[in-house]
Amino acid sequence: MICYRHIVLSTGGFTVSFALSPTVASRHTPERGPPDE
């Protein structure tokens, strides 16, 4: 069970980082920015 939880925690952290990665890239890339204008 401990190993399973460790894998889940690692996967969760990886998912969060992967989710934040494109978000930061979008903010740094004006072409993929939100259509506010």
XYZ file of C-alpha atoms in Angstrom:
37
model
C 0.000 0.000 0.000
C 2.857 2.350 0.819
C 4.395 1.810 -2.602
C 1.009 2.394 -4.233
C 0.548 5.677 -2.353
C 4.085 6.725 -3.247
C 3.348 6.119 -6.927
C 0.082 8.057 -6.670
C 1.833 10.992 -5.006
C 4.594 10.960 -7.629
C 2.037 10.787 -10.439
C -0.015 13.592 -8.879
C 3.023 15.848 -8.580
C 4.028 15.033 -12.147
C 0.498 15.780 -13.358
C 0.462 19.150 -11.586
C 3.858 20.080 -13.050
C 2.750 18.919 -16.500
C -0.454 20.958 -16.174
C 1.423 24.088 -15.061
C 4.024 23.691 -17.814
C 1.708 24.584 -20.752
C 0.062 27.312 -18.663
C 3.369 29.101 -18.050
C 4.378 28.584 -21.684
C 1.090 30.133 -22.807
C 1.657 33.205 -20.649
C 5.211 33.555 -21.993
C 4.003 33.065 -25.571
C 1.917 36.048 -26.780
C 0.695 33.993 -29.772
C -1.022 31.535 -27.414
C -2.232 34.204 -25.007
C -5.924 34.622 -24.125
C -8.017 36.548 -26.708
C -8.484 39.519 -24.377
C -7.796 42.010 -27.154
